[in-house]
XYZ file of C-alpha atoms in Angstrom:
469
model
C -0.349 0.147 -0.134
C 1.022 3.119 -0.054
C 1.660 5.678 2.229
C -0.678 8.564 2.703
C 0.655 11.480 0.946
C 4.434 10.541 1.230
C 6.785 12.450 -0.364
C 5.724 10.215 -3.946
C 2.297 10.935 -3.696
C 1.629 11.095 -7.135
C 3.799 10.185 -8.856
C 3.125 6.282 -9.037
C 6.446 6.187 -11.704
C 10.262 6.240 -11.524
C 10.114 8.550 -14.182
C 7.564 10.132 -12.730
C 9.331 11.193 -9.852
C 12.403 11.918 -11.576
C 10.951 14.740 -13.528
C 8.978 15.964 -10.040
C 12.471 15.555 -7.845
C 15.224 16.646 -10.096
C 12.618 19.542 -12.533
C 9.247 20.839 -11.217
C 9.975 20.828 -6.946
C 13.048 23.373 -7.522
C 11.367 25.830 -10.056
C 9.682 28.772 -8.168
C 6.242 29.852 -8.061
C 4.848 33.106 -10.576
C 1.012 33.550 -9.195
C 0.220 35.352 -12.408
C -3.633 35.678 -11.267
C -5.696 35.721 -7.752
C -6.938 37.679 -5.539
C -5.466 38.205 -2.578
C -5.113 42.151 -0.670
C -2.032 43.826 -1.619
C -2.011 46.046 1.354
C -2.117 42.542 3.679
C 1.284 41.778 1.830
C 3.188 45.413 2.470
C 1.874 45.755 6.591
C 2.428 41.588 6.833
C -0.737 40.706 8.395
C 0.233 37.774 11.039
C -3.128 35.107 11.300
C -4.572 35.262 15.551
C -6.210 31.843 13.887
C -5.937 28.832 11.049
C -9.952 29.586 10.938
C -9.030 33.368 9.692
C -6.482 32.200 6.481
C -8.100 29.328 6.184
C -11.465 29.650 6.339
C -12.183 33.980 6.024
C -13.465 33.976 2.601
C -12.539 30.744 0.979
C -16.141 29.302 -1.099
C -14.778 26.660 -1.816
C -14.511 25.049 1.931
C -18.095 26.886 2.339
C -19.890 25.295 0.053
C -17.481 22.011 0.751
C -19.603 22.900 4.875
C -22.454 23.078 3.336
C -23.006 20.319 1.290
C -22.312 17.482 3.682
C -24.828 19.375 6.524
C -23.147 22.518 8.181
C -24.918 25.371 9.112
C -24.280 28.413 7.932
C -23.730 29.672 11.801
C -20.237 27.722 12.378
C -19.381 28.347 7.455
C -20.293 32.577 6.894
C -22.290 33.339 10.728
C -20.720 35.017 14.411
C -19.693 31.058 15.448
C -16.659 31.237 17.062
C -13.187 30.778 15.417
C -12.461 27.799 17.927
C -16.334 26.305 16.582
C -15.739 27.095 12.486
C -12.189 25.087 12.283
C -13.986 21.995 14.193
C -16.346 21.582 11.552
C -14.520 22.578 8.788
C -12.092 19.372 10.392
C -15.377 17.298 10.379
C -15.909 18.003 6.641
C -12.450 17.240 6.025
C -13.449 13.385 6.033
C -16.303 13.175 3.955
C -14.272 14.561 0.860
C -12.553 11.839 -0.512
C -11.523 12.689 -4.016
C -11.956 16.656 -3.467
C -8.991 18.283 -4.418
C -9.693 20.097 -1.277
C -8.558 17.347 0.852
C -5.050 17.213 -0.635
C -5.274 21.230 -0.307
C -5.308 20.876 3.271
C -3.079 18.185 4.038
C 0.377 19.492 1.862
C -1.225 22.849 3.477
C -0.591 20.917 7.726
C 2.435 19.429 6.058
C 4.012 22.296 4.576
C 3.383 25.545 6.212
C 2.852 23.538 9.573
C 4.888 19.723 9.516
C 1.254 18.167 10.413
C 1.238 14.212 8.815
C -1.264 13.311 10.713
C -5.057 13.590 8.591
C -7.642 16.204 9.582
C -10.979 15.169 11.117
C -13.023 16.109 14.250
C -10.601 14.543 16.884
C -8.216 16.087 16.768
C -8.910 18.668 15.245
C -8.428 20.578 18.358
C -4.841 19.688 18.849
C -4.580 20.364 15.769
C -5.986 24.238 16.058
C -3.877 25.076 18.394
C -0.618 23.313 17.565
C -1.953 25.120 13.967
C -2.539 29.111 15.610
C 0.229 28.445 18.132
C 3.258 27.763 14.016
C 1.379 31.368 13.096
C 2.330 33.462 15.639
C 6.538 31.921 14.819
C 8.305 35.402 12.986
C 8.504 33.389 9.514
C 4.271 32.404 9.375
C 3.544 36.461 8.926
C 2.361 37.106 4.801
C 5.170 37.995 3.936
C 7.116 35.147 6.215
C 4.255 32.419 4.088
C 4.943 33.517 0.861
C 9.057 33.568 0.954
C 8.714 30.570 2.754
C 6.090 29.226 -0.313
C 8.785 30.364 -3.276
C 7.108 32.831 -4.817
C 8.536 35.201 -6.411
C 6.568 37.954 -8.420
C 2.673 37.762 -7.831
C -0.393 39.749 -9.921
C -2.707 41.209 -7.594
C -6.822 41.240 -9.489
C -7.474 45.412 -9.548
C -10.316 47.154 -10.236
C -9.831 50.753 -13.393
C -11.432 52.644 -10.253
C -7.986 51.671 -7.657
C -5.571 53.510 -6.572
C -2.968 50.876 -6.586
C -1.731 52.547 -3.521
C -0.108 48.879 -1.777
C 1.154 48.720 -4.856
C 3.251 51.619 -4.624
C 4.431 50.416 -1.102
C 5.308 47.956 -1.956
C 7.811 48.522 -5.028
C 9.657 50.699 -2.622
C 9.693 48.530 -0.568
C 13.196 46.818 0.216
C 12.314 44.407 1.813
C 8.915 43.225 -0.305
C 9.202 39.488 -0.636
C 7.865 39.071 -3.981
C 7.316 41.184 -7.154
C 4.118 42.179 -6.462
C 1.748 43.438 -9.459
C -1.299 44.237 -10.247
C -3.971 43.333 -12.716
C -6.900 45.626 -15.067
C -10.409 44.247 -13.839
C -12.897 46.048 -15.811
C -15.306 44.053 -14.824
C -17.511 46.691 -13.586
C -16.947 49.321 -16.231
C -18.899 47.207 -19.005
C -21.440 44.833 -17.121
C -24.038 48.228 -17.687
C -27.247 45.917 -17.362
C -25.801 46.063 -13.504
C -27.857 48.379 -10.726
C -24.954 48.705 -9.432
C -23.551 50.559 -12.898
C -24.786 54.699 -12.320
C -23.201 54.710 -9.410
C -20.041 52.542 -10.732
C -19.543 55.412 -13.407
C -19.838 58.627 -11.035
C -17.434 56.481 -9.210
C -14.724 56.440 -12.406
C -15.868 59.934 -13.591
C -14.120 61.423 -10.342
C -11.363 59.228 -10.740
C -10.565 60.009 -14.334
C -11.736 64.259 -14.049
C -14.543 64.224 -16.782
C -18.050 63.938 -17.623
C -18.165 60.495 -18.347
C -21.431 61.013 -22.001
C -20.374 58.501 -24.669
C -19.153 55.373 -25.050
C -15.583 56.956 -27.455
C -15.533 58.642 -23.685
C -15.918 55.022 -21.254
C -13.247 53.695 -23.925
C -10.985 57.269 -22.725
C -11.894 56.495 -19.362
C -10.234 52.576 -19.135
C -7.367 54.024 -21.652
C -6.258 56.890 -19.288
C -6.457 54.184 -16.696
C -4.850 51.840 -18.789
C -1.617 53.910 -18.707
C -2.497 54.634 -15.329
C -2.021 50.339 -14.145
C 1.635 50.976 -16.713
C 2.763 53.536 -14.562
C 2.785 50.977 -11.281
C 3.784 47.914 -13.441
C 1.180 46.370 -14.600
C 1.970 43.796 -17.461
C -2.098 41.585 -17.398
C -5.491 42.544 -18.365
C -8.126 39.913 -17.069
C -12.078 40.366 -17.721
C -14.581 38.019 -16.571
C -17.591 36.515 -18.389
C -20.527 34.683 -18.743
C -19.940 32.967 -22.027
C -19.003 33.878 -25.376
C -20.219 36.851 -27.208
C -18.992 39.378 -29.773
C -22.165 40.934 -31.395
C -21.346 44.152 -32.846
C -23.935 47.738 -32.334
C -22.514 51.307 -34.601
C -21.698 54.308 -32.478
C -25.013 55.821 -32.283
C -26.972 52.823 -30.982
C -23.972 52.358 -28.767
C -23.804 55.288 -27.287
C -28.371 55.309 -26.800
C -27.471 52.142 -24.410
C -24.684 53.794 -22.197
C -27.060 57.032 -21.417
C -29.879 54.487 -20.632
C -28.018 52.306 -18.762
C -25.802 55.457 -16.753
C -28.718 56.228 -15.823
C -30.356 53.693 -13.871
C -33.290 53.215 -17.301
C -32.638 49.301 -18.072
C -31.420 47.535 -21.277
C -31.693 44.444 -23.192
C -29.497 41.406 -22.832
C -28.892 41.854 -25.966
C -27.867 45.778 -25.832
C -25.387 44.734 -22.791
C -23.895 42.194 -25.271
C -22.932 45.039 -27.434
C -21.348 47.757 -25.628
C -19.190 45.240 -23.321
C -18.079 43.780 -27.185
C -17.800 47.648 -27.629
C -15.178 48.013 -24.668
C -14.079 44.700 -24.875
C -12.257 45.212 -29.151
C -11.269 48.557 -27.424
C -9.163 47.476 -23.593
C -8.781 44.664 -26.247
C -6.367 47.302 -28.549
C -4.942 49.496 -26.163
C -3.605 46.121 -24.249
C -2.287 44.913 -27.607
C -0.448 47.600 -28.637
C 1.274 48.102 -24.735
C 2.662 44.545 -25.365
C 0.036 42.847 -22.041
C -1.327 40.006 -21.700
C -5.021 39.819 -21.443
C -7.048 36.911 -19.686
C -10.575 35.412 -20.862
C -12.531 33.745 -18.085
C -16.044 32.773 -18.939
C -18.408 29.828 -18.404
C -19.768 31.067 -15.138
C -23.556 31.161 -13.694
C -23.135 33.277 -11.009
C -25.096 33.706 -7.851
C -27.966 30.891 -8.241
C -29.026 31.991 -5.213
C -31.377 34.888 -5.013
C -31.898 34.141 -1.448
C -28.163 34.042 -0.465
C -26.994 36.099 -2.097
C -29.234 38.462 -1.055
C -27.981 37.749 2.724
C -24.182 37.287 1.666
C -22.892 39.402 -1.449
C -20.864 37.285 -4.541
C -18.055 35.382 -4.290
C -20.056 33.091 -1.690
C -20.233 29.969 -2.925
C -23.042 30.243 -5.275
C -21.695 29.823 -9.004
C -21.919 27.383 -11.224
C -20.529 26.112 -15.220
C -22.814 27.974 -16.630
C -23.425 25.540 -20.359
C -23.902 27.641 -23.037
C -22.168 26.721 -26.421
C -19.188 29.257 -26.910
C -17.837 28.156 -30.534
C -18.924 30.447 -31.994
C -19.062 33.561 -29.746
C -15.880 33.076 -29.055
C -14.317 32.952 -32.533
C -16.442 35.591 -33.377
C -14.471 37.587 -30.866
C -11.566 36.424 -31.388
C -11.992 37.152 -35.283
C -13.243 41.133 -34.240
C -9.705 41.575 -32.785
C -7.311 40.044 -34.949
C -9.526 42.981 -37.182
C -9.288 45.817 -34.604
C -5.324 45.102 -34.228
C -7.240 43.502 -30.295
C -5.595 39.865 -30.422
C -2.749 39.930 -28.689
C -1.744 37.919 -25.996
C -4.066 36.305 -24.467
C -4.938 33.580 -22.030
C -8.899 32.242 -22.723
C -10.186 29.792 -20.196
C -13.148 27.249 -20.027
C -14.833 26.780 -16.248
C -17.181 23.815 -18.783
C -14.909 21.261 -18.733
C -16.566 20.516 -21.894
C -14.545 23.456 -23.886
C -12.212 22.339 -23.917
C -11.749 21.454 -27.979
C -13.993 24.269 -28.364
C -10.375 26.404 -27.269
C -8.012 24.056 -28.203
C -8.920 23.612 -31.223
C -10.460 28.274 -31.906
C -6.894 28.497 -30.892
C -4.861 26.421 -32.830
C -6.792 28.981 -35.900
C -5.569 32.329 -35.028
C -1.786 31.486 -34.328
C -0.446 33.952 -37.180
C 1.734 36.127 -35.010
C 4.218 34.391 -32.532
C 1.799 31.401 -31.012
C -0.160 34.011 -28.591
C -2.506 32.755 -27.564
C -2.707 29.844 -24.617
C -5.238 27.649 -23.380
C -5.457 28.606 -19.753
C -5.229 26.091 -16.445
C -7.511 24.278 -14.958
C -8.971 27.071 -13.674
C -11.922 26.963 -10.040
C -14.182 23.537 -10.499
C -12.404 21.941 -12.773
C -8.518 22.128 -10.491
C -8.701 17.994 -9.199
C -6.495 15.744 -10.702
C -8.898 14.376 -13.384
C -9.551 18.472 -14.355
C -5.566 19.232 -14.516
C -5.077 15.518 -16.280
C -8.464 16.577 -19.094
C -7.733 20.361 -20.038
C -3.495 18.664 -19.965
C -4.330 15.595 -22.792
C -5.689 17.890 -23.988
C -4.308 20.162 -25.437
C -1.108 18.621 -25.727
C -3.660 16.180 -27.813
C -4.998 19.458 -29.980
C -1.769 22.462 -29.835
C 2.269 22.196 -27.724
C 2.264 20.806 -24.043
C 5.600 22.129 -24.019
C 4.523 25.897 -24.067
C 1.516 25.841 -21.732
C 1.720 28.001 -19.358
C 0.947 26.156 -16.637
C -0.887 27.000 -12.798
C -1.945 29.996 -11.054
C -3.894 30.284 -7.547
C -7.007 32.215 -7.989
C -6.693 31.894 -4.202
C -7.850 34.347 -1.545
C -5.972 32.637 0.618
C -1.075 33.338 1.344
C -1.908 29.569 1.750
C -2.663 28.000 -1.092
C 0.369 28.127 -3.404
C 0.810 24.033 -1.684
C -2.273 23.946 -4.857
C 1.779 24.989 -7.400
C 2.318 21.862 -6.354
C 0.184 19.625 -6.545
C -0.041 20.576 -10.267
C 3.715 20.073 -9.922
C 3.385 16.447 -9.385
C -0.642 15.826 -11.904
C 1.889 17.175 -14.352
C 4.644 14.783 -13.750
C 3.574 11.974 -13.118
C 1.188 12.779 -16.271
C 4.179 12.353 -18.548
C 5.722 10.373 -16.859
C 2.914 7.721 -17.583
C 3.611 8.133 -21.695
C 7.031 7.818 -20.712
C 6.344 3.868 -19.220
C 4.410 3.456 -21.350
C 6.523 3.853 -24.848
C 4.206 6.863 -25.869
C 6.927 9.410 -25.714
C 10.985 8.595 -25.136
C 13.339 9.086 -21.732
C 14.710 11.245 -22.590
C 15.277 13.406 -19.465
C 16.952 16.113 -20.355
C 14.275 17.229 -22.657
C 11.634 16.313 -20.844
C 13.318 18.269 -17.573
C 13.181 21.287 -19.626
C 9.525 20.836 -20.575
C 8.260 20.627 -16.181
C 10.770 24.115 -15.867
C 9.465 25.611 -18.780
C 5.398 24.791 -17.519
C 6.172 25.493 -14.391
C 8.001 28.969 -14.145
C 10.067 29.855 -17.204
C 7.338 29.991 -19.554
C 4.986 32.277 -17.539
C 8.112 34.169 -16.746
C 8.805 34.772 -20.217
C 5.369 34.846 -21.113
C 4.446 37.969 -19.844
C 8.244 39.461 -19.413
C 8.539 38.932 -16.411
C 11.438 37.504 -16.022
C 12.957 41.458 -16.563
C 11.725 42.048 -13.397
C 12.330 39.251 -11.569
C 15.582 38.796 -9.823
């Protein structure tokens, strides 16, 4: 019997073990998409309890606890930190096959030296041990980043953000890693939302002029892109429910914008037309600057109206969207290409059935240096079978050797072990193919490929290698 989560965890062949231990494991981390708070890095935040760092804001864990019948009091409610941790510990043994089971124990091993499986019986013992270790000098946020081997982090930032934390970190010679903003203009593009008029007013205050037309909004976004560029930004990120490309003339777009700004409401088709116009405008500006565009799509958000009203967004009530993305994605990429806005672009679908769609469509636009990438298995897919499926599809339809590898997409500073999880799965997948005679045992080539996927490709693709020393 294979020991539980030993040093050869997930590595089922000698080839896989060599690739991981001699190549993947030694590579640093670039976390080019996450949702952590940069000010917590600057202030070197410390956590009082493991509950705060583990369960605060982690809707992955919240969903699992709800699935196990845990009352909301112990998830987002007013239960004590110890009570919430106890309920999480009682949930863990029921998560066979869920990546949360592996992530939890990787974090316990790597950061706290705890190798025993967490359960309801030992919860308080582990709780006390973790809390004590969190007060050690090297377990502040900066200490965790250094301990994890992280060289560069891209946070997620709204166009109206002042980026003060990024200014402070850039001027701090003791910063634990390079920390850069990523431009996320979703709120400017969702004219259908009831919050849109207030957001436009906020944008007007930031840019210092009135936004009366779509041309004004394009100008405002470009001005904010310029501001972000001064602060080191090299990445833009957009979230789409699904892929679309709906065109309208400028007069129609201005009418849509005027009604949305006045809070009068617009149709869904009008929203798609407005959204398309800004996707193309931002794409052009980013391509001109050599930025990387990330498009995340295929999510059906806030499915429970009751819980959205109670807890708000990003609290564990989203799902995969099963609307076909093929035609909309192909048309959007084509329009971006015609407009000069199809630079370096990474595409992520939340629906795994889109793996082949994304891989095959990307292949039709690799006409200028191979700029397009399929993103790593994302959100509901960043588990072992999901990662294997995404990488196997990429192997079949593209070039796995050019893959940018893993990101955390996380709100937790302990989530860097997800890179280890990914690298083990990658090495095992490649190792199995070698052992099965599908690829020669050319360890020099394979070792270099694993190192590239783990780190080097990302450093080069984003031009981060210019910043990391």
